[in-house]
Coordinates of C-alpha atoms in Angstrom, one line a residue:
M1 CA 0.0 0.0 0.0
K2 CA 1.5 3.3 -1.0
P3 CA 1.2 6.2 1.4
D4 CA -1.4 9.0 1.0
L5 CA 0.0 11.6 -1.5
R6 CA 0.0 14.3 1.2
E7 CA 2.2 12.1 3.5
L8 CA 4.6 11.3 0.7
L9 CA 5.1 15.0 -0.2
K10 CA 6.2 15.9 3.3
N11 CA 9.7 14.6 2.6
N12 CA 9.7 13.7 -1.1
I13 CA 9.5 15.2 -4.6
I14 CA 7.7 13.4 -7.3
T15 CA 7.7 13.9 -11.1
G16 CA 4.4 14.7 -12.8
D17 CA 3.6 13.6 -16.3
G18 CA 3.6 15.8 -19.4
A19 CA 1.2 17.0 -22.1
M20 CA -1.6 14.9 -23.5
G21 CA -3.2 17.1 -26.1
T22 CA -0.1 18.6 -27.8
Y23 CA 1.6 15.2 -27.6
L24 CA -1.3 13.5 -29.4
Y25 CA -1.1 16.3 -31.9
N26 CA 2.6 15.6 -32.4
L27 CA 1.7 11.9 -32.9
G28 CA -0.4 13.0 -35.9
F29 CA -3.9 13.3 -34.5
P30 CA -5.6 16.5 -35.8
V31 CA -6.8 19.5 -33.8
G32 CA -10.5 20.2 -33.6
I33 CA -11.5 16.8 -32.2
S34 CA -12.2 15.7 -28.7
Y35 CA -9.1 14.0 -27.3
E36 CA -11.1 12.9 -24.3
E37 CA -13.4 10.9 -26.6
F38 CA -10.2 8.7 -27.2
N39 CA -10.9 7.2 -23.8
M40 CA -13.8 5.4 -25.5
I41 CA -12.7 5.0 -29.1
R42 CA -8.9 4.8 -28.9
P43 CA -8.1 3.6 -25.3
D44 CA -4.9 2.0 -26.6
V45 CA -3.5 5.3 -27.7
I46 CA -4.2 7.0 -24.3
A47 CA -2.8 4.0 -22.4
D48 CA 0.4 4.1 -24.5
V49 CA 0.8 7.8 -23.6
H50 CA 0.3 7.2 -19.9
R51 CA 2.8 4.3 -20.1
K52 CA 5.5 6.4 -21.8
Y53 CA 5.3 9.0 -19.1
Y54 CA 5.4 6.4 -16.4
E55 CA 8.4 4.8 -18.0
A56 CA 10.0 8.2 -18.2
G57 CA 9.7 8.5 -14.4
A58 CA 6.4 10.2 -13.8
R59 CA 4.7 9.0 -10.6
L60 CA 1.8 11.4 -10.7
I61 CA -0.4 10.5 -13.7
E62 CA -3.3 12.6 -14.7
T63 CA -6.4 11.1 -16.3
N64 CA -7.3 12.1 -19.8
T65 CA -10.3 14.1 -18.6
F66 CA -9.2 17.7 -18.6
T67 CA -12.2 18.9 -20.7
A68 CA -14.5 16.0 -20.0
N69 CA -17.3 18.1 -18.6
R70 CA -20.8 18.6 -20.1
E71 CA -20.1 22.1 -21.4
K72 CA -16.9 21.2 -23.3
L73 CA -18.1 17.8 -24.5
S74 CA -21.3 19.4 -25.9
K75 CA -19.2 21.0 -28.7
Y76 CA -18.7 17.4 -30.1
G77 CA -22.2 16.1 -29.3
L78 CA -20.8 14.1 -26.4
E79 CA -22.6 15.9 -23.5
N80 CA -24.4 12.6 -22.5
E81 CA -21.1 10.7 -22.3
V82 CA -19.6 12.6 -19.3
N83 CA -19.8 9.6 -16.9
A84 CA -18.5 7.1 -19.5
I85 CA -15.6 9.2 -20.7
N86 CA -14.4 10.1 -17.1
R87 CA -14.8 6.6 -15.8
A88 CA -12.9 5.2 -18.8
G89 CA -10.1 7.8 -18.3
V90 CA -9.6 6.6 -14.7
D91 CA -9.6 2.9 -15.7
I92 CA -7.1 3.5 -18.6
A93 CA -4.6 5.4 -16.5
R94 CA -4.9 2.9 -13.6
S95 CA -4.2 -0.1 -15.9
A96 CA -1.4 1.5 -17.9
V97 CA 1.0 2.3 -15.0
G98 CA 2.5 0.6 -11.9
E99 CA 0.9 0.5 -8.5
D100 CA 3.5 3.0 -7.2
A101 CA 2.0 5.8 -9.4
Y102 CA -0.7 8.2 -8.1
V103 CA -3.5 8.5 -10.6
V104 CA -5.3 11.8 -10.1
G105 CA -8.6 12.8 -11.8
A106 CA -7.9 15.9 -14.0
I107 CA -10.5 18.6 -14.0
G108 CA -10.0 21.8 -16.1
S109 CA -11.6 25.2 -16.0
I110 CA -14.9 25.5 -17.8
R111 CA -14.9 29.2 -18.2
A112 CA -11.3 29.2 -19.5
G113 CA -10.8 32.9 -18.6
R114 CA -14.2 34.1 -20.0
R115 CA -15.6 35.8 -17.0
N116 CA -19.4 35.8 -17.6
N117 CA -20.1 33.2 -20.3
I118 CA -21.5 30.5 -18.0
A119 CA -23.6 31.0 -14.9
T120 CA -22.2 29.9 -11.5
E121 CA -25.1 27.5 -11.0
Q122 CA -24.4 25.8 -14.2
L123 CA -20.7 25.5 -13.3
K124 CA -21.7 23.8 -10.0
K125 CA -23.8 21.2 -11.9
D126 CA -21.1 20.5 -14.5
F127 CA -18.3 20.2 -12.0
E128 CA -20.4 18.0 -9.7
E129 CA -21.3 15.7 -12.6
Q130 CA -17.6 15.3 -13.5
V131 CA -16.4 14.8 -9.9
D132 CA -19.0 12.1 -9.4
A133 CA -17.9 10.3 -12.5
L134 CA -14.2 10.4 -11.5
L135 CA -15.1 9.2 -8.0
S136 CA -16.8 6.2 -9.6
G137 CA -13.3 5.0 -10.5
I138 CA -10.3 4.4 -8.3
V139 CA -8.4 7.8 -8.1
D140 CA -5.7 8.8 -5.6
G141 CA -6.8 12.4 -5.7
F142 CA -7.8 15.3 -8.0
I143 CA -5.8 17.8 -10.0
L144 CA -7.7 21.1 -10.8
E145 CA -5.7 22.8 -13.5
T146 CA -5.5 25.8 -15.8
F147 CA -7.9 27.9 -13.7
F148 CA -7.8 31.6 -14.4
D149 CA -10.3 32.8 -11.8
L150 CA -10.2 32.2 -8.1
D151 CA -13.9 32.1 -7.8
E152 CA -14.3 29.3 -10.3
A153 CA -11.5 27.2 -8.8
I154 CA -13.2 27.3 -5.4
I155 CA -16.3 25.6 -6.8
P156 CA -14.9 22.1 -7.6
I157 CA -12.9 22.2 -4.4
Q158 CA -16.0 22.7 -2.3
I159 CA -17.8 19.9 -4.3
I160 CA -14.9 17.4 -3.8
R161 CA -14.6 18.2 -0.1
S162 CA -18.4 17.6 0.3
K163 CA -17.9 14.1 -1.1
S164 CA -14.3 13.0 -0.4
D165 CA -11.2 13.5 1.7
L166 CA -8.9 12.7 -1.2
P167 CA -5.9 15.0 -1.9
I168 CA -6.6 18.0 -4.1
I169 CA -4.0 19.8 -6.2
C170 CA -5.2 23.2 -7.4
Q171 CA -3.3 25.0 -10.1
F172 CA -3.7 28.4 -11.7
A173 CA -2.7 29.7 -15.1
I174 CA -1.3 33.2 -14.9
E175 CA 0.5 35.8 -17.0
D176 CA 3.2 38.4 -16.2
A177 CA 1.1 40.3 -13.8
G178 CA 1.1 37.3 -11.3
R179 CA -2.6 37.6 -10.7
T180 CA -5.7 35.6 -11.4
S181 CA -8.0 37.2 -14.0
D182 CA -10.4 38.2 -11.3
G183 CA -7.7 40.3 -9.7
F184 CA -6.2 38.2 -6.8
S185 CA -2.5 37.9 -6.3
I186 CA -1.2 34.4 -6.5
S187 CA -0.3 34.5 -2.8
E188 CA -3.9 35.4 -2.0
A189 CA -5.3 32.8 -4.4
F190 CA -3.2 30.1 -2.9
H191 CA -4.2 31.0 0.6
Q192 CA -7.9 31.0 -0.3
V193 CA -8.0 27.7 -2.0
R194 CA -6.1 26.2 0.9
E195 CA -8.8 27.6 3.2
Q196 CA -11.4 25.8 1.0
G197 CA -9.6 22.5 1.2
A198 CA -6.9 22.3 -1.4
D199 CA -3.8 20.3 -0.2
I200 CA -1.3 21.3 -2.9
V201 CA -1.3 24.6 -4.8
G202 CA 0.6 25.5 -7.9
L203 CA 0.8 26.8 -11.5
N204 CA 0.4 25.2 -14.9
C205 CA 0.1 26.1 -18.6
R206 CA 0.1 29.6 -20.2
S207 CA 3.9 30.0 -19.8
G208 CA 7.2 28.3 -19.7
P209 CA 9.5 27.8 -16.7
N210 CA 10.9 31.3 -16.6
L211 CA 7.6 33.1 -15.7
M212 CA 6.6 30.4 -13.2
L213 CA 10.0 30.7 -11.5
R214 CA 9.6 34.5 -11.2
T215 CA 6.1 34.2 -9.9
L216 CA 6.9 31.6 -7.2
E217 CA 10.0 33.6 -6.1
N218 CA 7.6 36.5 -5.3
V219 CA 4.9 34.3 -3.5
S220 CA 4.6 34.5 0.2
L221 CA 2.8 31.7 2.0
I222 CA 1.5 31.9 5.5
E223 CA 2.3 28.2 6.1
E224 CA 4.5 25.6 4.5
V225 CA 2.5 24.1 1.7
P226 CA 3.5 21.7 -1.1
L227 CA 3.8 23.4 -4.5
S228 CA 3.2 21.9 -7.9
V229 CA 4.4 23.3 -11.2
F230 CA 3.6 22.1 -14.8
P231 CA 5.0 24.7 -17.2
N232 CA 4.7 24.7 -21.0
A233 CA 7.7 24.0 -23.1
G234 CA 8.1 27.7 -23.8
I235 CA 6.1 29.8 -26.2
P236 CA 4.6 28.0 -29.2
D237 CA 5.6 28.9 -32.7
Y238 CA 3.4 28.4 -35.8
V239 CA 5.6 27.3 -38.6
D240 CA 4.4 25.8 -41.9
G241 CA 0.9 25.1 -40.5
E242 CA 2.2 23.3 -37.4
Y243 CA 2.7 24.4 -33.7
T244 CA 6.1 23.8 -32.3
Y245 CA 7.5 24.4 -28.8
M246 CA 11.1 25.7 -28.1
A247 CA 12.1 24.5 -24.6
S248 CA 14.3 21.5 -24.6
P249 CA 14.4 18.6 -22.1
E250 CA 17.8 19.8 -20.9
Y251 CA 16.3 23.3 -20.1
F252 CA 13.5 21.6 -18.2
A253 CA 16.1 19.6 -16.2
Q254 CA 17.8 22.8 -15.1
S255 CA 14.4 24.5 -14.4
A256 CA 13.3 21.4 -12.3
L257 CA 16.2 22.0 -9.9
R258 CA 15.3 25.6 -9.5
F259 CA 11.7 24.7 -8.8
A260 CA 12.7 22.1 -6.3
K261 CA 14.8 24.7 -4.4
L262 CA 11.8 27.0 -4.2
G263 CA 9.8 24.2 -2.5
A264 CA 8.0 22.5 -5.4
K265 CA 7.1 18.9 -4.5
I266 CA 5.4 18.0 -7.8
I267 CA 7.2 19.0 -11.0
G268 CA 5.9 18.0 -14.4
G269 CA 5.1 19.6 -17.8
C270 CA 2.1 21.0 -19.7
C271 CA 1.7 22.0 -23.3
G272 CA 4.5 21.0 -25.6
T273 CA 6.2 18.7 -23.2
T274 CA 6.9 15.0 -24.0
P275 CA 8.2 11.9 -22.3
E276 CA 11.7 13.2 -23.0
H277 CA 11.0 16.3 -20.9
V278 CA 9.6 14.2 -18.1
S279 CA 12.7 11.9 -18.2
A280 CA 15.0 14.9 -18.0
I281 CA 13.1 16.2 -14.9
T282 CA 13.3 12.8 -13.3
D283 CA 17.0 12.5 -13.8
A284 CA 17.6 16.1 -12.6
L285 CA 15.8 15.4 -9.3
K286 CA 17.6 12.2 -8.5
G287 CA 19.5 12.7 -5.2
F288 CA 17.9 16.1 -4.5
D289 CA 17.0 16.4 -0.8
P290 CA 13.8 18.5 -0.5
Q291 CA 14.3 19.0 3.3
H292 CA 17.2 21.4 2.5
H293 CA 15.5 23.6 0.0
I294 CA 15.7 27.4 0.5
P295 CA 12.7 29.2 1.9
L296 CA 10.4 31.1 -0.4
P297 CA 11.1 34.9 -0.4
T298 CA 8.7 37.5 0.8
R299 CA 6.5 39.1 -1.9
P300 CA 7.8 42.6 -2.7
T301 CA 5.7 45.7 -2.2
K302 CA 4.2 47.5 -5.1
D303 CA 5.9 50.5 -6.5
S304 CA 4.0 53.8 -6.2
I305 CA 2.1 54.8 -9.2
V306 CA 3.4 57.9 -11.1
H307 CA 1.0 59.7 -13.3
H308 CA 2.2 61.4 -16.5
K309 CA 0.2 64.3 -17.9
T310 CA 0.1 64.5 -21.7
S311 CA -1.0 67.4 -23.8
V312 CA -4.1 67.6 -25.9
F313 CA -3.8 66.6 -29.6
N314 CA -3.1 69.5 -31.9
N315 CA -4.3 68.9 -35.4
I316 CA -1.6 70.7 -37.3
I317 CA -0.4 69.5 -40.7
E318 CA 3.4 69.3 -40.5
E319 CA 5.9 69.4 -43.4
K320 CA 6.6 65.9 -44.4
E321 CA 10.0 64.5 -43.3
P322 CA 12.0 62.0 -45.3
S323 CA 10.9 58.4 -44.7
I324 CA 13.0 55.8 -42.8
V325 CA 13.6 54.2 -46.2
E326 CA 14.9 57.4 -47.7
I327 CA 17.1 58.1 -44.7
V328 CA 18.6 54.6 -44.4
K329 CA 19.7 54.8 -48.1
Q330 CA 21.8 57.8 -47.2
R331 CA 23.3 56.9 -43.8
H332 CA 23.1 54.6 -40.8
T333 CA 19.6 54.7 -39.2
V334 CA 18.5 53.5 -35.8
I335 CA 15.0 52.3 -34.9
V336 CA 14.4 51.5 -31.3
E337 CA 11.6 49.3 -29.9
L338 CA 9.9 50.4 -26.7
D339 CA 7.0 48.2 -25.4
P340 CA 3.7 49.9 -24.7
P341 CA 2.8 49.4 -21.0
R342 CA 0.5 46.7 -19.7
D343 CA -0.9 49.3 -17.3
L344 CA -2.6 52.6 -17.5
D345 CA 0.5 54.4 -16.2
I346 CA 2.6 55.6 -19.2
S347 CA 5.2 57.6 -17.2
K348 CA 8.1 55.2 -17.7
F349 CA 7.3 54.7 -21.4
M350 CA 7.3 58.5 -21.9
S351 CA 10.6 58.8 -20.1
G352 CA 12.0 56.1 -22.4
A353 CA 10.7 57.9 -25.5
E354 CA 12.2 61.2 -24.4
A355 CA 15.6 59.6 -23.6
L356 CA 15.7 57.9 -27.1
K357 CA 14.8 61.2 -28.7
E358 CA 17.7 62.9 -26.8
V359 CA 20.2 60.4 -28.2
G360 CA 19.0 60.7 -31.7
A361 CA 17.0 57.6 -32.4
D362 CA 15.4 57.9 -35.9
A363 CA 12.1 56.2 -34.9
V364 CA 10.5 54.6 -31.9
T365 CA 8.7 51.4 -32.8
M366 CA 5.9 49.9 -30.7
A367 CA 4.6 46.3 -31.0
D368 CA 0.8 45.5 -31.3
N369 CA 0.2 43.3 -28.2
S370 CA 3.2 41.1 -28.9
L371 CA 2.9 37.5 -27.7
A372 CA -0.9 38.1 -27.6
V373 CA -0.5 40.0 -24.3
T374 CA -2.7 43.0 -23.8
R375 CA -0.9 46.3 -23.9
M376 CA -1.9 50.0 -24.4
S377 CA -2.8 51.0 -27.9
N378 CA 0.4 51.8 -29.9
L379 CA -1.7 54.2 -32.0
A380 CA -2.4 56.3 -29.0
L381 CA 1.1 56.2 -27.7
G382 CA 2.5 56.9 -31.2
Q383 CA 0.5 60.1 -31.4
I384 CA 1.5 61.2 -27.9
I385 CA 5.3 60.8 -28.4
K386 CA 4.9 62.4 -31.9
E387 CA 3.3 65.4 -30.3
E388 CA 5.3 65.6 -27.1
Y389 CA 8.8 64.9 -28.3
D390 CA 8.7 65.1 -32.1
V391 CA 9.6 61.4 -32.3
R392 CA 8.7 59.4 -35.4
P393 CA 6.4 56.6 -34.3
L394 CA 6.6 53.3 -36.1
V395 CA 3.6 51.1 -35.1
H396 CA 3.2 47.3 -35.6
I397 CA -0.1 46.1 -37.1
A398 CA -1.1 42.5 -36.1
C399 CA -3.5 40.5 -38.3
R400 CA -4.7 38.7 -35.1
D401 CA -6.8 41.3 -33.4
R402 CA -8.9 43.0 -36.2
N403 CA -11.1 41.8 -38.9
L404 CA -11.0 43.6 -42.3
I405 CA -13.3 46.3 -41.1
G406 CA -11.3 47.0 -38.0
S407 CA -8.0 46.9 -39.9
Q408 CA -9.1 49.4 -42.4
T409 CA -10.6 51.7 -39.7
H410 CA -7.3 51.4 -37.8
M411 CA -5.2 52.4 -40.9
M412 CA -7.5 55.3 -41.7
G413 CA -7.1 56.6 -38.1
L414 CA -3.3 56.3 -38.4
H415 CA -3.5 58.3 -41.7
A416 CA -5.6 61.0 -40.0
L417 CA -2.9 61.3 -37.3
G418 CA -0.1 61.5 -39.7
I419 CA 1.5 58.2 -38.5
D420 CA 2.7 56.7 -41.7
H421 CA 5.3 54.1 -40.8
V422 CA 4.0 50.7 -39.9
L423 CA 5.2 47.1 -39.6
A424 CA 2.7 44.3 -40.7
V425 CA 3.0 41.1 -38.7
T426 CA 0.8 38.0 -38.3
G427 CA 0.6 38.2 -34.5
D428 CA 0.9 35.4 -32.0
P429 CA -2.3 33.3 -31.5
A430 CA -4.7 34.8 -28.9
R431 CA -5.1 31.6 -27.0
F432 CA -1.5 31.8 -25.9
G433 CA -1.8 35.3 -24.5
D434 CA -3.3 36.8 -21.3
L435 CA -6.9 36.6 -22.5
P436 CA -7.1 33.0 -23.9
G437 CA -10.8 33.2 -24.2
S438 CA -10.5 35.9 -26.9
S439 CA -10.5 35.0 -30.6
S440 CA -7.7 35.2 -33.1
V441 CA -9.2 36.9 -36.2
Y442 CA -6.6 36.4 -39.0
D443 CA -8.8 37.7 -41.8
T444 CA -5.6 38.3 -43.6
T445 CA -2.0 37.1 -43.6
S446 CA 0.9 39.5 -43.2
F447 CA 1.4 39.2 -46.9
E448 CA -2.1 40.2 -47.6
M449 CA -2.0 43.0 -45.0
I450 CA 1.0 44.5 -46.7
R451 CA -0.8 44.5 -50.1
M452 CA -3.9 46.0 -48.7
I453 CA -2.1 48.8 -46.9
K454 CA -0.2 49.6 -50.1
Q455 CA -3.6 49.6 -51.8
L456 CA -4.6 52.5 -49.6
N457 CA -1.6 54.4 -51.0
E458 CA -3.3 54.1 -54.4
G459 CA -6.5 55.6 -53.0
I460 CA -8.4 52.4 -53.0
S461 CA -10.1 50.9 -49.9
F462 CA -9.8 47.3 -48.8
S463 CA -13.1 46.6 -50.5
G464 CA -12.0 48.2 -53.8
R465 CA -14.0 51.4 -53.3
P466 CA -12.2 54.6 -54.5
L467 CA -11.1 56.9 -51.7
K468 CA -11.0 60.7 -52.0
Q469 CA -7.4 60.8 -50.8
K470 CA -4.3 58.6 -51.1
A471 CA -2.5 57.4 -48.0
N472 CA 1.3 57.5 -47.8
F473 CA 2.2 54.5 -45.7
V474 CA 5.7 53.1 -45.5
V475 CA 5.2 49.4 -44.8
G476 CA 7.7 47.1 -43.1
A477 CA 7.8 43.3 -42.9
A478 CA 9.3 41.1 -40.2
F479 CA 12.1 38.5 -40.9
N480 CA 13.3 35.7 -38.7
P481 CA 16.8 34.7 -39.7
N482 CA 17.3 32.3 -36.7
V483 CA 16.3 29.3 -38.6
K484 CA 17.9 26.0 -39.8
H485 CA 17.5 26.8 -43.5
L486 CA 18.2 30.4 -44.1
D487 CA 17.6 30.0 -47.9
K488 CA 14.0 29.1 -47.3
A489 CA 13.5 32.1 -44.9
I490 CA 14.9 34.3 -47.7
E491 CA 12.4 32.9 -50.1
R492 CA 9.6 33.9 -47.7
L493 CA 11.2 37.3 -47.3
E494 CA 11.3 37.8 -51.1
R495 CA 7.5 37.1 -51.2
K496 CA 6.9 39.8 -48.6
I497 CA 8.9 42.3 -50.8
E498 CA 6.9 41.2 -53.8
A499 CA 3.8 42.0 -51.8
G500 CA 5.0 45.5 -51.3
A501 CA 7.2 45.7 -48.2
D502 CA 9.3 48.9 -48.2
Y503 CA 11.8 47.8 -45.5
I504 CA 12.6 44.7 -43.3
M505 CA 13.1 44.4 -39.6
T506 CA 14.7 41.2 -38.3
Q507 CA 14.3 39.2 -35.1
P508 CA 17.2 39.8 -32.7
V509 CA 20.4 38.2 -33.8
Y510 CA 23.1 37.1 -31.3
D511 CA 25.7 35.5 -33.6
P512 CA 28.2 37.8 -35.5
K513 CA 28.6 35.1 -38.2
L514 CA 24.8 35.0 -38.8
I515 CA 24.9 38.8 -39.4
K516 CA 27.4 38.2 -42.2
D517 CA 25.4 35.3 -43.5
I518 CA 22.3 37.4 -43.7
Y519 CA 24.2 40.0 -45.6
E520 CA 25.5 37.5 -48.1
A521 CA 22.0 36.0 -48.5
T522 CA 20.2 39.3 -49.0
K523 CA 22.7 41.6 -50.7
H524 CA 20.8 41.1 -54.0
L525 CA 17.8 42.8 -52.5
K526 CA 17.3 46.5 -52.9
T527 CA 14.9 46.7 -49.9
P528 CA 16.7 48.0 -46.8
I529 CA 17.1 45.6 -43.8
F530 CA 17.2 46.7 -40.2
I531 CA 19.2 44.1 -38.2
G532 CA 17.7 43.4 -34.8
V533 CA 19.8 43.6 -31.7
M534 CA 18.3 43.1 -28.2
P535 CA 20.7 43.5 -25.2
L536 CA 20.4 40.7 -22.7
A537 CA 19.5 41.7 -19.1
S538 CA 20.5 38.6 -17.1
E539 CA 21.3 34.9 -17.2
R540 CA 17.6 34.1 -16.7
N541 CA 16.6 36.4 -19.5
A542 CA 19.2 34.8 -21.8
E543 CA 18.0 31.2 -21.0
Y544 CA 14.4 32.2 -21.4
L545 CA 15.0 33.7 -24.8
H546 CA 17.1 30.7 -26.0
N547 CA 14.8 28.0 -24.7
E548 CA 11.3 29.4 -24.8
V549 CA 10.9 32.1 -27.4
P550 CA 10.3 31.1 -31.0
G551 CA 12.7 32.7 -33.5
I552 CA 15.6 33.4 -31.0
Q553 CA 18.7 31.4 -30.6
L554 CA 21.8 32.4 -28.5
S555 CA 25.3 31.1 -29.1
D556 CA 27.0 28.9 -26.5
E557 CA 29.5 31.7 -26.0
V558 CA 26.8 34.3 -25.3
R559 CA 25.0 32.0 -22.8
K560 CA 28.3 31.3 -21.1
R561 CA 29.1 35.0 -20.7
M562 CA 25.7 35.7 -19.2
A563 CA 25.9 32.7 -16.8
G564 CA 25.4 33.8 -13.2
L565 CA 24.7 37.4 -14.0
S566 CA 21.7 39.5 -13.0
G567 CA 20.8 43.1 -12.0
E568 CA 23.2 45.9 -13.1
E569 CA 26.0 43.4 -13.7
G570 CA 23.9 41.4 -16.1
R571 CA 22.7 44.5 -18.0
R572 CA 26.2 45.8 -18.3
E573 CA 27.4 42.5 -19.8
G574 CA 24.3 42.4 -22.1
V575 CA 25.2 45.9 -23.4
E576 CA 28.8 44.8 -24.1
I577 CA 27.6 41.8 -26.0
A578 CA 25.3 44.0 -28.0
K579 CA 28.1 46.4 -28.8
E580 CA 30.2 43.6 -30.2
L581 CA 27.2 42.6 -32.4
L582 CA 26.8 46.2 -33.5
D583 CA 30.5 46.3 -34.5
V584 CA 29.7 43.7 -37.1
A585 CA 26.2 44.9 -38.0
V586 CA 27.1 48.4 -38.9
S587 CA 29.8 47.1 -41.3
Y588 CA 27.2 45.2 -43.3
F589 CA 24.0 47.1 -42.8
K590 CA 22.9 50.7 -42.5
G591 CA 19.7 49.8 -40.7
I592 CA 19.9 49.0 -37.0
Y593 CA 16.9 47.9 -35.0
L594 CA 17.4 48.0 -31.2
I595 CA 14.9 46.2 -28.9
T596 CA 14.6 47.5 -25.4
P597 CA 14.3 44.7 -22.8
F598 CA 12.0 45.1 -19.8
M599 CA 11.7 48.9 -20.4
F600 CA 15.5 49.3 -19.6
Y601 CA 15.6 52.2 -22.1
K602 CA 19.0 53.4 -20.8
M603 CA 20.5 50.3 -22.4
T604 CA 19.2 51.0 -25.9
A605 CA 19.9 54.7 -25.4
E606 CA 23.5 53.8 -24.8
L607 CA 23.6 51.5 -27.8
T608 CA 22.1 54.2 -30.0
Q609 CA 24.9 56.5 -29.0
Y610 CA 27.4 53.7 -29.6
V611 CA 26.1 53.3 -33.2
W612 CA 26.6 57.0 -33.8
G613 CA 30.1 56.8 -32.4
K614 CA 30.9 53.9 -34.7
T615 CA 29.4 55.5 -37.8
N616 CA 30.4 59.1 -37.4
H617 CA 26.8 60.1 -37.7
D618 CA 26.9 63.5 -39.3
N619 CA 23.3 64.3 -38.5
Y620 CA 23.4 63.4 -34.8
L621 CA 24.0 66.9 -33.5
Y622 CA 21.5 68.4 -35.8
R623 CA 18.8 65.9 -34.8
I624 CA 19.2 66.4 -31.0
S625 CA 19.2 70.2 -31.4
K626 CA 16.0 70.2 -33.4

């Protein structure tokens, strides 16, 4: 007889399993079907997945019942199969693994971050039906996962506690803010679900190891409580019609030790993870003594809010300046990216824009809710910095967030404000952002968006209707050179130029040799290219970018130089590495694209000045005296 899970975790760490849905997708099963129905129609497939995770070292096995509730199953006409699917999920997991494994009934969020789409009374009925079905099998406990709201997570806890004393693991899915979508800090959410009867609390899905580590480092628990973590394998990338995940098993092994030192007692994987990731976690934890882990730090206090007063828009038609494309054909040109804030406070953003103006940046570029994370409108901020500091705004336009009507409306508004430099991008899928219940529109691809914006320059609307004016947009396209086959990426880039792209901005590059390779591969193109350089801020930042973010690869030398560094020391080394990259970049390209990390605008301001020093920028004194 194995001990109760709660007793085991007092002095031990166990490995959890990995993804089910994304792993089935990798095995060739299509999206858009119910993987939970496989419990009835393909039990052999589900049993094989459980067996592979068990053989990789997982001793906490989740039933394949994450969305096996009436609401979710109704989308597939399976709403009357709740009991059968859940009971089969328990039986399959139990028969596929050894007796030393803990089989826990998996229950997922029904609202999935959508605050008011299902009434609370209906939630109670749906959760109770699934809990009863799981209890009809032989489970060692329950795992409630991917809950965005505290109030929803409490419902199944209360239902389980009214029927059983089995262990309950309750896991939240969070974003950078470290809060539930109904506004509770993770510390408070953990405390409240513990009060309701949860035995183990933790995080899963929505992010890779990096964000979860940062979140748990800032969690303060009133009492010692076992933690569980099931991160994604980084941020998914969508390449050639398929989703892929970046984080390697080796990276997960390193992260597992960090989680263990923070007090995590169950460590597994979520979307994108495989038996190889679980095996790496198991190997990394061998010999680790959880009784000597470091205590969790105290949650820091909030910084005071500083309000920035902006002036009212003045509708004055200004004399048109040369475009970025015209400038870069004459001299070295620097575009600097500054992320719009995720808050209503724009003071730091404005300080950054002012600092970049002072050092002579030719344009400040702003993403359009990058990584599908909600940020302030780049249109509004673009107009503010244009008016306040005479800075040229360059705004990104994502295909994800607006249908054709909204996209044309947006472009017309930019035209009215005199903001004529844009970058057309596809945009990361909404379901991977901070509002996963929202929809990804994708009425157009980035290629089509480029063509349609250039159509406005001909005085023709998206629908083909003649317009009374012609726009004058300068349209950029994104280019990722951090790929295995650069020649194929160049072919895609050439198609964007054929669509009408006036200039190109690359993903950050961290290899001097790759900069030269890009030059050799693109020197036949007449369209100017702005090479992306983003200074690293710390070892953790470097490892996150390398292991979790699609389109970014760091060299072994760069990772070695950033090892062990953080704070001011890390930023200083990051700037030095960036300068070495700029030494090479300015010798091959006139266009430089600097990306500001974590709003540390002093880093990119210093690098802007460094470019001018390297290139003897004749117009620098003129620009800052304007």
